[in-house]
PDB file of C-alpha atoms and ligand atoms in Angstrom:
ATOM      1  CA  MET T   1       0.000   0.000   0.000  1.00 81.00           C
ATOM      2  CA  VAL T   2       1.233   3.490  -0.820  1.00 90.00           C
ATOM      3  CA  GLU T   3       0.438   6.113   1.767  1.00 92.00           C
ATOM      4  CA  ILE T   4      -0.462   9.584   0.527  1.00 96.00           C
ATOM      5  CA  LYS T   5       0.986  12.132   2.938  1.00 98.00           C
ATOM      6  CA  THR T   6      -0.771  15.285   4.062  1.00 98.00           C
ATOM      7  CA  ASP T   7       1.066  18.571   3.618  1.00 97.00           C
ATOM      8  CA  ALA T   8       1.682  18.606   7.389  1.00 98.00           C
ATOM      9  CA  ALA T   9       3.242  15.157   7.129  1.00 98.00           C
ATOM     10  CA  LEU T  10       5.482  16.377   4.315  1.00 98.00           C
ATOM     11  CA  GLU T  11       6.684  19.194   6.582  1.00 98.00           C
ATOM     12  CA  ALA T  12       7.476  16.649   9.290  1.00 98.00           C
ATOM     13  CA  MET T  13       9.242  14.424   6.741  1.00 98.00           C
ATOM     14  CA  ARG T  14      11.359  17.386   5.676  1.00 98.00           C
ATOM     15  CA  GLU T  15      12.628  17.624   9.272  1.00 98.00           C
ATOM     16  CA  ALA T  16      13.606  13.932   9.264  1.00 98.00           C
ATOM     17  CA  GLY T  17      15.197  14.381   5.846  1.00 98.00           C
ATOM     18  CA  ARG T  18      17.111  17.465   6.949  1.00 98.00           C
ATOM     19  CA  VAL T  19      18.876  15.365   9.585  1.00 98.00           C
ATOM     20  CA  VAL T  20      19.936  12.912   6.867  1.00 98.00           C
ATOM     21  CA  GLY T  21      21.217  15.721   4.669  1.00 98.00           C
ATOM     22  CA  ASP T  22      23.121  17.276   7.545  1.00 98.00           C
ATOM     23  CA  ALA T  23      24.637  13.919   8.531  1.00 99.00           C
ATOM     24  CA  LEU T  24      25.820  13.258   4.959  1.00 99.00           C
ATOM     25  CA  ASP T  25      27.240  16.766   4.777  1.00 98.00           C
ATOM     26  CA  ALA T  26      29.184  16.220   8.006  1.00 98.00           C
ATOM     27  CA  VAL T  27      30.477  12.825   6.866  1.00 99.00           C
ATOM     28  CA  ARG T  28      31.640  14.248   3.564  1.00 98.00           C
ATOM     29  CA  ARG T  29      33.526  17.052   5.329  1.00 98.00           C
ATOM     30  CA  ALA T  30      35.145  14.555   7.718  1.00 98.00           C
ATOM     31  CA  ALA T  31      36.143  12.072   5.015  1.00 98.00           C
ATOM     32  CA  ALA T  32      39.828  12.180   4.078  1.00 98.00           C
ATOM     33  CA  VAL T  33      42.746   9.867   3.471  1.00 98.00           C
ATOM     34  CA  GLY T  34      43.494   8.044   6.742  1.00 98.00           C
ATOM     35  CA  VAL T  35      40.035   8.460   8.271  1.00 99.00           C
ATOM     36  CA  SER T  36      38.292   5.172   9.088  1.00 98.00           C
ATOM     37  CA  LEU T  37      34.782   4.181   8.071  1.00 98.00           C
ATOM     38  CA  LYS T  38      33.920   3.690  11.746  1.00 98.00           C
ATOM     39  CA  GLU T  39      34.985   7.271  12.430  1.00 98.00           C
ATOM     40  CA  LEU T  40      32.658   8.442   9.658  1.00 99.00           C
ATOM     41  CA  ASP T  41      29.867   6.403  11.251  1.00 98.00           C
ATOM     42  CA  GLU T  42      30.561   8.229  14.537  1.00 98.00           C
ATOM     43  CA  VAL T  43      30.252  11.582  12.767  1.00 98.00           C
ATOM     44  CA  ALA T  44      26.809  10.610  11.493  1.00 98.00           C
ATOM     45  CA  ARG T  45      25.790   9.231  14.900  1.00 98.00           C
ATOM     46  CA  ASP T  46      26.640  12.588  16.477  1.00 98.00           C
ATOM     47  CA  VAL T  47      24.441  14.473  13.994  1.00 98.00           C
ATOM     48  CA  LEU T  48      21.503  12.105  14.530  1.00 98.00           C
ATOM     49  CA  ARG T  49      21.909  12.235  18.310  1.00 98.00           C
ATOM     50  CA  ALA T  50      22.085  16.047  18.393  1.00 98.00           C
ATOM     51  CA  ALA T  51      18.857  16.240  16.358  1.00 98.00           C
ATOM     52  CA  GLY T  52      17.048  13.723  18.577  1.00 98.00           C
ATOM     53  CA  ALA T  53      16.765  11.317  15.636  1.00 98.00           C
ATOM     54  CA  THR T  54      17.283   7.568  15.571  1.00 98.00           C
ATOM     55  CA  SER T  55      18.747   5.393  12.836  1.00 98.00           C
ATOM     56  CA  PRO T  56      16.642   3.051  10.721  1.00 97.00           C
ATOM     57  CA  PHE T  57      19.900   1.406   9.551  1.00 97.00           C
ATOM     58  CA  LEU T  58      21.200   0.410  12.974  1.00 97.00           C
ATOM     59  CA  GLY T  59      20.034  -3.136  13.747  1.00 95.00           C
ATOM     60  CA  TYR T  60      18.235  -3.403  10.387  1.00 94.00           C
ATOM     61  CA  ARG T  61      17.952  -7.005   9.307  1.00 91.00           C
ATOM     62  CA  PRO T  62      16.211  -7.665   5.982  1.00 86.00           C
ATOM     63  CA  ASP T  63      15.611 -11.191   4.692  1.00 86.00           C
ATOM     64  CA  PHE T  64      18.936 -11.361   2.845  1.00 83.00           C
ATOM     65  CA  ALA T  65      21.067 -10.544   5.910  1.00 86.00           C
ATOM     66  CA  ASP T  66      22.329 -13.052   8.461  1.00 87.00           C
ATOM     67  CA  THR T  67      23.329 -10.347  10.940  1.00 91.00           C
ATOM     68  CA  PRO T  68      21.757  -7.018  11.949  1.00 95.00           C
ATOM     69  CA  PHE T  69      23.405  -3.962  10.368  1.00 97.00           C
ATOM     70  CA  PRO T  70      25.931  -2.474  12.848  1.00 97.00           C
ATOM     71  CA  GLY T  71      26.111   1.178  11.702  1.00 98.00           C
ATOM     72  CA  VAL T  72      24.006   4.281  11.061  1.00 98.00           C
ATOM     73  CA  ILE T  73      25.653   4.694   7.653  1.00 98.00           C
ATOM     74  CA  CYS T  74      26.444   2.292   4.860  1.00 98.00           C
ATOM     75  CA  SER T  75      29.983   3.027   3.693  1.00 98.00           C
ATOM     76  CA  SER T  76      30.797   1.392   0.379  1.00 98.00           C
ATOM     77  CA  VAL T  77      34.329   1.801  -0.963  1.00 98.00           C
ATOM     78  CA  ASN T  78      35.498   1.220  -4.566  1.00 98.00           C
ATOM     79  CA  ASP T  79      34.079  -2.111  -5.824  1.00 98.00           C
ATOM     80  CA  ALA T  80      31.452  -2.067  -3.039  1.00 98.00           C
ATOM     81  CA  VAL T  81      28.376  -0.438  -4.559  1.00 98.00           C
ATOM     82  CA  VAL T  82      26.013  -0.349  -1.569  1.00 98.00           C
ATOM     83  CA  HIS T  83      25.456  -1.802   1.930  1.00 97.00           C
ATOM     84  CA  GLY T  84      29.082  -1.529   3.055  1.00 98.00           C
ATOM     85  CA  ILE T  85      29.612  -1.972   6.797  1.00 98.00           C
ATOM     86  CA  PRO T  86      31.520   0.841   8.547  1.00 98.00           C
ATOM     87  CA  THR T  87      34.667  -1.012   9.578  1.00 98.00           C
ATOM     88  CA  ASP T  88      38.144   0.011  10.787  1.00 98.00           C
ATOM     89  CA  TYR T  89      39.238   0.369   7.132  1.00 98.00           C
ATOM     90  CA  ARG T  90      41.066   3.678   6.687  1.00 98.00           C
ATOM     91  CA  LEU T  91      40.425   5.580   3.462  1.00 99.00           C
ATOM     92  CA  ARG T  92      43.260   5.599   0.946  1.00 98.00           C
ATOM     93  CA  ASP T  93      44.270   8.066  -1.733  1.00 98.00           C
ATOM     94  CA  GLY T  94      41.889   7.853  -4.676  1.00 98.00           C
ATOM     95  CA  ASP T  95      39.179   5.800  -2.970  1.00 99.00           C
ATOM     96  CA  LEU T  96      35.633   6.172  -4.250  1.00 98.00           C
ATOM     97  CA  VAL T  97      33.279   6.262  -1.272  1.00 98.00           C
ATOM     98  CA  GLY T  98      29.519   5.855  -1.176  1.00 98.00           C
ATOM     99  CA  ILE T  99      27.734   6.892   2.012  1.00 99.00           C
ATOM    100  CA  ASP T 100      24.087   6.038   2.594  1.00 98.00           C
ATOM    101  CA  CYS T 101      22.294   7.356   5.675  1.00 98.00           C
ATOM    102  CA  GLY T 102      18.810   7.296   7.137  1.00 98.00           C
ATOM    103  CA  ALA T 103      17.078   9.016  10.022  1.00 98.00           C
ATOM    104  CA  GLN T 104      13.856   8.552  11.913  1.00 98.00           C
ATOM    105  CA  LEU T 105      12.412  11.678  13.541  1.00 98.00           C
ATOM    106  CA  GLY T 106       8.933  12.517  14.798  1.00 98.00           C
ATOM    107  CA  GLY T 107       7.622   9.236  13.462  1.00 98.00           C
ATOM    108  CA  TRP T 108       8.904   9.781   9.914  1.00 98.00           C
ATOM    109  CA  ALA T 109      11.894   8.482   7.979  1.00 98.00           C
ATOM    110  CA  GLY T 110      14.378   9.978   5.513  1.00 98.00           C
ATOM    111  CA  ASP T 111      16.944   8.228   3.314  1.00 98.00           C
ATOM    112  CA  ALA T 112      19.711   9.641   1.115  1.00 99.00           C
ATOM    113  CA  ALA T 113      23.151   8.786  -0.238  1.00 99.00           C
ATOM    114  CA  ILE T 114      26.179  10.463  -1.778  1.00 99.00           C
ATOM    115  CA  SER T 115      29.333   9.284  -3.549  1.00 99.00           C
ATOM    116  CA  PHE T 116      32.653  11.122  -3.604  1.00 99.00           C
ATOM    117  CA  THR T 117      36.395  10.549  -3.854  1.00 98.00           C
ATOM    118  CA  VAL T 118      39.121  11.206  -1.298  1.00 98.00           C
ATOM    119  CA  GLY T 119      42.626  12.350  -2.127  1.00 98.00           C
ATOM    120  CA  THR T 120      43.567  12.455  -5.802  1.00 98.00           C
ATOM    121  CA  PRO T 121      40.552  11.335  -7.838  1.00 98.00           C
ATOM    122  CA  ARG T 122      40.672   9.033 -10.828  1.00 98.00           C
ATOM    123  CA  PRO T 123      38.999  10.749 -13.797  1.00 98.00           C
ATOM    124  CA  ALA T 124      36.932   7.596 -14.419  1.00 98.00           C
ATOM    125  CA  ASP T 125      35.536   7.813 -10.886  1.00 98.00           C
ATOM    126  CA  LEU T 126      34.572  11.462 -11.296  1.00 98.00           C
ATOM    127  CA  ALA T 127      32.752  10.557 -14.518  1.00 98.00           C
ATOM    128  CA  LEU T 128      30.938   7.683 -12.793  1.00 98.00           C
ATOM    129  CA  ILE T 129      29.859   9.904  -9.890  1.00 99.00           C
ATOM    130  CA  ASP T 130      28.801  12.710 -12.216  1.00 98.00           C
ATOM    131  CA  THR T 131      26.703  10.334 -14.316  1.00 98.00           C
ATOM    132  CA  THR T 132      25.090   8.812 -11.226  1.00 98.00           C
ATOM    133  CA  GLU T 133      24.164  12.287  -9.987  1.00 98.00           C
ATOM    134  CA  ARG T 134      22.788  13.208 -13.415  1.00 98.00           C
ATOM    135  CA  ALA T 135      20.682  10.057 -13.378  1.00 98.00           C
ATOM    136  CA  LEU T 136      19.369  10.980  -9.938  1.00 99.00           C
ATOM    137  CA  ALA T 137      18.481  14.461 -11.204  1.00 98.00           C
ATOM    138  CA  ALA T 138      16.755  12.960 -14.264  1.00 98.00           C
ATOM    139  CA  GLY T 139      14.796  10.519 -12.105  1.00 98.00           C
ATOM    140  CA  ILE T 140      13.700  13.291  -9.782  1.00 98.00           C
ATOM    141  CA  ALA T 141      12.715  15.516 -12.715  1.00 98.00           C
ATOM    142  CA  ALA T 142      10.429  12.695 -13.891  1.00 98.00           C
ATOM    143  CA  ALA T 143       8.767  12.403 -10.466  1.00 98.00           C
ATOM    144  CA  VAL T 144       5.805  14.632 -11.197  1.00 98.00           C
ATOM    145  CA  VAL T 145       2.055  14.351 -10.646  1.00 98.00           C
ATOM    146  CA  ASP T 146       0.365  12.082 -13.242  1.00 98.00           C
ATOM    147  CA  ALA T 147       3.647  10.569 -14.444  1.00 98.00           C
ATOM    148  CA  ARG T 148       4.266   6.888 -13.696  1.00 98.00           C
ATOM    149  CA  ILE T 149       6.904   5.001 -11.746  1.00 98.00           C
ATOM    150  CA  GLY T 150       8.234   3.642 -15.045  1.00 98.00           C
ATOM    151  CA  ASP T 151       8.979   7.183 -16.201  1.00 98.00           C
ATOM    152  CA  ILE T 152      11.376   7.579 -13.263  1.00 98.00           C
ATOM    153  CA  SER T 153      12.967   4.185 -13.961  1.00 98.00           C
ATOM    154  CA  HIS T 154      13.364   4.993 -17.645  1.00 98.00           C
ATOM    155  CA  ALA T 155      14.914   8.400 -16.915  1.00 98.00           C
ATOM    156  CA  ILE T 156      17.496   6.875 -14.571  1.00 98.00           C
ATOM    157  CA  GLY T 157      18.281   3.884 -16.752  1.00 98.00           C
ATOM    158  CA  SER T 158      18.661   5.939 -19.919  1.00 98.00           C
ATOM    159  CA  VAL T 159      21.421   8.045 -18.356  1.00 98.00           C
ATOM    160  CA  GLY T 160      23.297   5.003 -17.049  1.00 98.00           C
ATOM    161  CA  ARG T 161      23.009   2.925 -20.223  1.00 98.00           C
ATOM    162  CA  ALA T 162      24.047   5.854 -22.438  1.00 98.00           C
ATOM    163  CA  ALA T 163      27.276   6.046 -20.444  1.00 98.00           C
ATOM    164  CA  GLY T 164      27.844   2.289 -20.758  1.00 98.00           C
ATOM    165  CA  TYR T 165      27.491   1.566 -17.064  1.00 98.00           C
ATOM    166  CA  GLY T 166      25.890  -1.423 -15.418  1.00 98.00           C
ATOM    167  CA  ILE T 167      22.850  -0.947 -13.196  1.00 98.00           C
ATOM    168  CA  LEU T 168      22.844  -2.926  -9.940  1.00 97.00           C
ATOM    169  CA  ALA T 169      20.431  -5.765 -10.644  1.00 93.00           C
ATOM    170  CA  GLY T 170      17.300  -5.993  -8.533  1.00 95.00           C
ATOM    171  CA  PHE T 171      17.940  -2.929  -6.385  1.00 97.00           C
ATOM    172  CA  GLY T 172      16.349   0.489  -6.671  1.00 98.00           C
ATOM    173  CA  GLY T 173      14.365   3.184  -4.960  1.00 98.00           C
ATOM    174  CA  HIS T 174      11.296   2.814  -2.789  1.00 98.00           C
ATOM    175  CA  GLY T 175       8.508   4.582  -0.994  1.00 98.00           C
ATOM    176  CA  VAL T 176       9.417   6.346   2.253  1.00 98.00           C
ATOM    177  CA  GLY T 177       7.088   7.211   5.102  1.00 98.00           C
ATOM    178  CA  ARG T 178       6.770   6.099   8.670  1.00 97.00           C
ATOM    179  CA  SER T 179       9.398   3.517   7.837  1.00 96.00           C
ATOM    180  CA  MET T 180      12.369   3.768   5.520  1.00 96.00           C
ATOM    181  CA  HIS T 181      11.393   1.078   3.022  1.00 95.00           C
ATOM    182  CA  GLU T 182       7.798   1.150   1.805  1.00 96.00           C
ATOM    183  CA  ASP T 183       5.966   0.466  -1.430  1.00 96.00           C
ATOM    184  CA  PRO T 184       6.342   1.073  -4.300  1.00 97.00           C
ATOM    185  CA  HIS T 185       9.643  -0.279  -5.630  1.00 97.00           C
ATOM    186  CA  VAL T 186      11.289   2.160  -8.050  1.00 98.00           C
ATOM    187  CA  ALA T 187      13.492   0.211 -10.467  1.00 98.00           C
ATOM    188  CA  ASN T 188      16.559   1.937 -11.902  1.00 98.00           C
ATOM    189  CA  ASP T 189      15.769   0.856 -15.433  1.00 98.00           C
ATOM    190  CA  GLY T 190      12.524   0.259 -17.260  1.00 96.00           C
ATOM    191  CA  ARG T 191       9.961   1.327 -19.764  1.00 96.00           C
ATOM    192  CA  PRO T 192       8.206   4.688 -19.590  1.00 98.00           C
ATOM    193  CA  GLY T 193       4.445   4.941 -19.166  1.00 98.00           C
ATOM    194  CA  ARG T 194       4.283   1.821 -16.979  1.00 97.00           C
ATOM    195  CA  GLY T 195       3.506   1.266 -13.338  1.00 96.00           C
ATOM    196  CA  MET T 196       1.773   3.230 -10.643  1.00 97.00           C
ATOM    197  CA  ARG T 197       0.568   6.751 -11.382  1.00 98.00           C
ATOM    198  CA  LEU T 198       2.237   9.417  -9.228  1.00 98.00           C
ATOM    199  CA  ARG T 199       0.064  11.600  -7.014  1.00 98.00           C
ATOM    200  CA  HIS T 200       0.569  14.650  -4.841  1.00 98.00           C
ATOM    201  CA  GLY T 201       1.702  13.487  -1.414  1.00 98.00           C
ATOM    202  CA  MET T 202       3.613  10.369  -2.471  1.00 98.00           C
ATOM    203  CA  VAL T 203       7.171  10.217  -1.154  1.00 98.00           C
ATOM    204  CA  LEU T 204       9.886   8.225  -2.916  1.00 98.00           C
ATOM    205  CA  ALA T 205      13.563   7.544  -2.369  1.00 98.00           C
ATOM    206  CA  ILE T 206      15.158   7.673  -5.821  1.00 98.00           C
ATOM    207  CA  GLU T 207      18.591   6.070  -5.971  1.00 98.00           C
ATOM    208  CA  PRO T 208      20.619   5.098  -9.030  1.00 98.00           C
ATOM    209  CA  MET T 209      23.423   2.575  -8.387  1.00 98.00           C
ATOM    210  CA  PHE T 210      25.800   2.342 -11.342  1.00 98.00           C
ATOM    211  CA  LEU T 211      28.659  -0.081 -12.003  1.00 98.00           C
ATOM    212  CA  ALA T 212      31.600   1.187 -14.030  1.00 98.00           C
ATOM    213  CA  GLY T 213      32.362  -2.173 -15.666  1.00 98.00           C
ATOM    214  CA  GLY T 214      29.066  -2.186 -17.558  1.00 98.00           C
ATOM    215  CA  ARG T 215      27.715  -5.406 -16.051  1.00 97.00           C
ATOM    216  CA  ASP T 216      24.587  -5.430 -13.852  1.00 98.00           C
ATOM    217  CA  SER T 217      25.627  -8.422 -11.761  1.00 96.00           C
ATOM    218  CA  TYR T 218      27.145  -8.347  -8.298  1.00 98.00           C
ATOM    219  CA  ARG T 219      28.300 -10.640  -5.531  1.00 97.00           C
ATOM    220  CA  VAL T 220      27.764 -10.458  -1.796  1.00 96.00           C
ATOM    221  CA  ALA T 221      30.952  -9.905   0.215  1.00 96.00           C
ATOM    222  CA  ALA T 222      32.082 -12.292   2.948  1.00 94.00           C
ATOM    223  CA  ASP T 223      30.632  -9.904   5.553  1.00 94.00           C
ATOM    224  CA  GLY T 224      27.162 -10.853   4.291  1.00 93.00           C
ATOM    225  CA  TRP T 225      26.220  -7.235   3.549  1.00 96.00           C
ATOM    226  CA  SER T 226      28.399  -5.386   1.030  1.00 97.00           C
ATOM    227  CA  LEU T 227      27.334  -5.775  -2.588  1.00 97.00           C
ATOM    228  CA  LEU T 228      30.439  -5.856  -4.792  1.00 98.00           C
ATOM    229  CA  THR T 229      30.756  -5.562  -8.545  1.00 98.00           C
ATOM    230  CA  ASP T 230      31.646  -9.030  -9.779  1.00 96.00           C
ATOM    231  CA  ASP T 231      34.260  -7.678 -12.214  1.00 97.00           C
ATOM    232  CA  GLY T 232      36.115  -5.600  -9.599  1.00 98.00           C
ATOM    233  CA  SER T 233      35.129  -2.309 -11.228  1.00 98.00           C
ATOM    234  CA  ARG T 234      33.913   0.561  -9.077  1.00 98.00           C
ATOM    235  CA  GLY T 235      30.344   1.527  -8.261  1.00 98.00           C
ATOM    236  CA  ALA T 236      28.575   4.749  -7.327  1.00 98.00           C
ATOM    237  CA  HIS T 237      25.283   5.517  -5.600  1.00 98.00           C
ATOM    238  CA  ALA T 238      23.299   8.732  -5.159  1.00 99.00           C
ATOM    239  CA  GLU T 239      19.944   9.128  -3.437  1.00 99.00           C
ATOM    240  CA  HIS T 240      17.392  11.669  -2.282  1.00 98.00           C
ATOM    241  CA  THR T 241      14.013  11.286  -0.654  1.00 99.00           C
ATOM    242  CA  VAL T 242      11.591  13.369  -2.722  1.00 98.00           C
ATOM    243  CA  ALA T 243       7.928  14.306  -2.349  1.00 98.00           C
ATOM    244  CA  ILE T 244       5.722  14.404  -5.433  1.00 98.00           C
ATOM    245  CA  THR T 245       3.748  17.638  -5.245  1.00 98.00           C
ATOM    246  CA  GLN T 246       1.542  19.785  -7.444  1.00 98.00           C
ATOM    247  CA  ASP T 247       4.425  22.274  -7.484  1.00 97.00           C
ATOM    248  CA  GLY T 248       6.881  19.641  -8.721  1.00 98.00           C
ATOM    249  CA  PRO T 249       9.272  17.345  -6.928  1.00 98.00           C
ATOM    250  CA  ARG T 250      10.324  18.553  -3.485  1.00 98.00           C
ATOM    251  CA  PHE T 251      13.678  17.448  -2.053  1.00 98.00           C
ATOM    252  CA  LEU T 252      13.248  16.288   1.534  1.00 98.00           C
ATOM    253  CA  THR T 253      16.865  15.281   2.247  1.00 98.00           C
ATOM    254  CA  LEU T 254      18.808  18.432   1.383  1.00 98.00           C
ATOM    255  CA  PRO T 255      21.023  19.651   4.250  1.00 98.00           C
ATOM    256  CA  SER T 256      20.123  22.721   6.322  1.00 96.00           C
TER     257      SER T 256
HETATM  258 MG1   MG N 301      19.585   5.002   1.325  1.00 62.93          MG
HETATM  259 MG1   MG N 302      16.957   3.982  -0.084  1.00 62.93          MG
END
């Protein structure tokens, strides 16, 4: 079931989303060569705590996971595309880092992700990140009243395929509301004009996940969580939680 939010609920969701945006901002500023993923997780924990928010990631255990998730961020480095556990790994020069973060505040959830490099970037990584962000922007631009879910999927997929990237198979965006993962699923590739019609008050997390090697397939790391490209190429992820409104898409997870 897809819940249609009142305008008051959208205001409350903006406050949850703001915490996510602020946490990602803080993590990005703290990230540098030599900083550990656990330290980045601590940075995000501090932002959530200061805002009175809790983490929908911490302790999360979907069907595919054998162990509950131990962090408030997913930190996915290089060939890890998503779901990376914040470990003691210290960032190295040229790493490509994806950070995904959620927050729960006032009964509502927010979910967003960014990708960036630390130290001296590889040009190929900058291109991958730029394309992933362009796909996110295209998906969001398609998230308008009376469009369909498939229009978002098509917009995202077209950008990724045109660049020759793979699209992480089976994963995509989702509804957001009182919990982080709700209906509907928003695939990152697909045909336009298909699927559920978008209405004012629907809230979606839109999140392209692109694989530089051009293949869609992945493997699960030994930690049971991280999803790795199966050709060793790098991946990037970008995400915002967005409300569909009569005035156009409204970003709920921008920082303050
Ligand atoms: Mg996310
Ligand atoms: Mg998400």
